[in-house]
Coordinates of C-alpha atoms in Angstrom, one line a residue:
M1 CA 0.0 0.0 0.0
D2 CA 1.3 3.4 -0.9
L3 CA 1.4 5.5 2.3
S4 CA 3.1 8.5 0.6
Q5 CA -0.3 9.7 -0.7
G6 CA -2.0 9.4 2.7
V7 CA -4.4 6.8 4.0
P8 CA -7.6 7.5 5.9
I9 CA -7.5 5.9 9.3
Q10 CA -9.7 5.7 12.4
I11 CA -8.0 6.6 15.7
H12 CA -8.7 5.5 19.2
L13 CA -6.6 7.5 21.7
E14 CA -6.6 7.0 25.5
T15 CA -4.5 9.2 27.8
F16 CA -4.0 8.6 31.5
V17 CA -2.7 11.4 33.7
T18 CA -1.5 11.3 37.3
Q19 CA -0.8 14.6 38.9
G20 CA -0.3 14.2 42.7
E21 CA -3.4 12.5 44.0
D22 CA -5.5 13.4 40.9
N23 CA -6.1 10.9 38.1
E24 CA -7.7 11.7 34.8
T25 CA -8.5 9.6 31.7
H26 CA -9.3 11.1 28.3
V27 CA -10.6 9.1 25.3
F28 CA -10.8 10.3 21.7
D29 CA -12.2 8.5 18.7
E30 CA -11.4 10.5 15.6
P31 CA -10.8 10.1 11.9
G32 CA -7.3 10.8 10.8
T33 CA -4.7 10.3 8.1
L34 CA -1.5 8.2 8.0
V35 CA 1.2 9.5 5.6
Q36 CA 4.8 8.4 5.0
M37 CA 7.3 11.1 4.2
G38 CA 10.9 9.9 3.9
N39 CA 11.6 7.3 6.6
A40 CA 9.0 8.7 9.0
L41 CA 5.3 8.0 9.4
Y42 CA 2.9 10.8 10.3
I43 CA -0.5 10.3 12.0
R44 CA -2.6 13.5 11.8
Y45 CA -6.0 14.2 13.3
Q46 CA -8.1 16.8 15.0
E47 CA -8.6 16.4 18.7
V48 CA -12.2 17.6 19.2
D49 CA -13.5 18.9 22.6
E50 CA -17.2 18.9 22.1
D51 CA -17.9 20.4 25.5
A52 CA -15.7 23.4 24.7
G53 CA -16.6 23.5 21.0
T54 CA -13.0 23.5 20.0
S55 CA -10.6 21.3 18.0
M56 CA -6.8 21.1 18.1
P57 CA -4.7 19.7 15.2
V58 CA -2.4 16.9 16.4
T59 CA 0.5 15.3 14.6
M60 CA 2.4 12.2 15.8
K61 CA 5.7 11.6 13.9
L62 CA 6.9 8.0 14.2
R63 CA 10.6 7.9 13.4
E64 CA 12.5 4.9 12.0
N65 CA 14.6 4.7 15.2
G66 CA 11.5 4.3 17.4
D67 CA 11.4 7.9 18.7
V68 CA 8.1 9.7 18.6
Q69 CA 7.4 13.4 18.3
L70 CA 3.9 14.7 19.3
S71 CA 2.7 18.2 18.2
R72 CA -0.5 19.7 19.5
G73 CA -1.6 23.0 18.0
S74 CA -0.5 24.8 14.9
S75 CA 2.8 26.6 14.2
N76 CA 0.9 29.8 13.4
G77 CA -1.5 29.6 16.5
D78 CA -0.8 31.1 19.9
T79 CA -0.6 27.7 21.6
Q80 CA 1.7 24.8 20.4
L81 CA 3.1 22.0 22.4
K82 CA 5.8 19.7 21.0
L83 CA 6.9 16.7 23.0
F84 CA 9.7 14.4 22.0
F85 CA 9.8 10.8 23.3
A86 CA 13.0 8.8 23.2
N87 CA 13.3 5.5 25.1
E88 CA 14.9 6.1 28.5
K89 CA 16.0 9.6 27.6
R90 CA 15.3 13.1 29.0
V91 CA 14.4 15.5 26.2
L92 CA 14.0 19.3 26.5
T93 CA 11.4 21.1 24.4
R94 CA 9.2 24.2 24.5
Y95 CA 5.5 24.8 25.1
R96 CA 4.3 28.0 23.4
T97 CA 1.4 29.7 25.2
P98 CA -0.4 33.0 24.8
Y99 CA 1.6 34.1 27.9
G100 CA 5.1 33.1 26.6
I101 CA 7.2 30.1 26.1
I102 CA 7.6 27.5 28.8
P103 CA 10.5 25.0 28.7
V104 CA 9.3 21.5 29.4
E105 CA 11.1 18.1 29.6
T106 CA 9.9 14.6 29.0
V107 CA 11.4 11.5 30.5
T108 CA 10.2 8.3 28.7
P109 CA 10.7 5.0 30.5
R110 CA 8.7 3.1 27.9
I111 CA 7.8 3.5 24.3
D112 CA 6.4 0.8 22.0
V113 CA 5.4 1.3 18.4
R114 CA 3.8 -1.6 16.4
M115 CA 2.4 -1.5 12.9
T116 CA 1.2 -3.7 10.1
T117 CA 0.7 -2.7 6.5
E118 CA -1.7 -5.4 5.3
P119 CA -4.1 -4.3 6.7
V120 CA -2.9 -0.9 7.8
A121 CA -3.1 -0.9 11.6
G122 CA -1.0 -0.1 14.5
E123 CA -0.5 1.0 18.1
V124 CA 1.7 3.6 19.8
Y125 CA 2.1 3.2 23.6
I126 CA 4.2 5.8 25.6
E127 CA 4.8 6.2 29.3
Y128 CA 6.4 9.5 30.2
Q129 CA 7.0 12.0 32.9
L130 CA 6.6 15.7 32.3
F131 CA 8.8 18.3 34.0
A132 CA 8.9 22.2 34.0
N133 CA 11.5 24.2 35.8
N134 CA 12.8 20.9 37.2
Q135 CA 9.5 20.3 38.9
H136 CA 7.7 17.0 38.2
L137 CA 4.3 17.9 36.7
G138 CA 2.9 14.4 36.4
D139 CA 3.0 10.9 35.0
Y140 CA 1.4 10.2 31.7
R141 CA 0.4 7.2 29.6
L142 CA -0.7 7.5 26.0
R143 CA -2.1 4.6 23.9
L144 CA -3.1 5.4 20.3
Q145 CA -4.5 2.6 18.2
F146 CA -5.3 3.1 14.5
N147 CA -6.6 1.2 11.5
A148 CA -7.5 1.9 7.9

């Protein structure tokens, strides 16, 4: 299957957040697109918040070496978060907000990416910790499943 032209996929995303004593779970079921550009695969979709009446563009870049980059928001918007996940590494990045840029860091103890091409389907599972100003903000788990 030629992924360079983009393939429509259905996405099921679950995120689990632990911040102190608080636990949250978010679930999204959205249509998306899977595109191959060079050696990387891109999963693109709109994260819709029906309660707020908003949507946020999300791109997940799956690199050949197993690293994952997650971008929420657009490069021309006033809010954009880019997180980088590399197995057992601490990675510094920036979170652009309407109030300025906040440096954030991810520590990724576990990352698993699996995919098949016939049929097109896959799963991305990431466990990570988020830090800002050397303060631990929380523990996160993300599981994205997709199929064509």
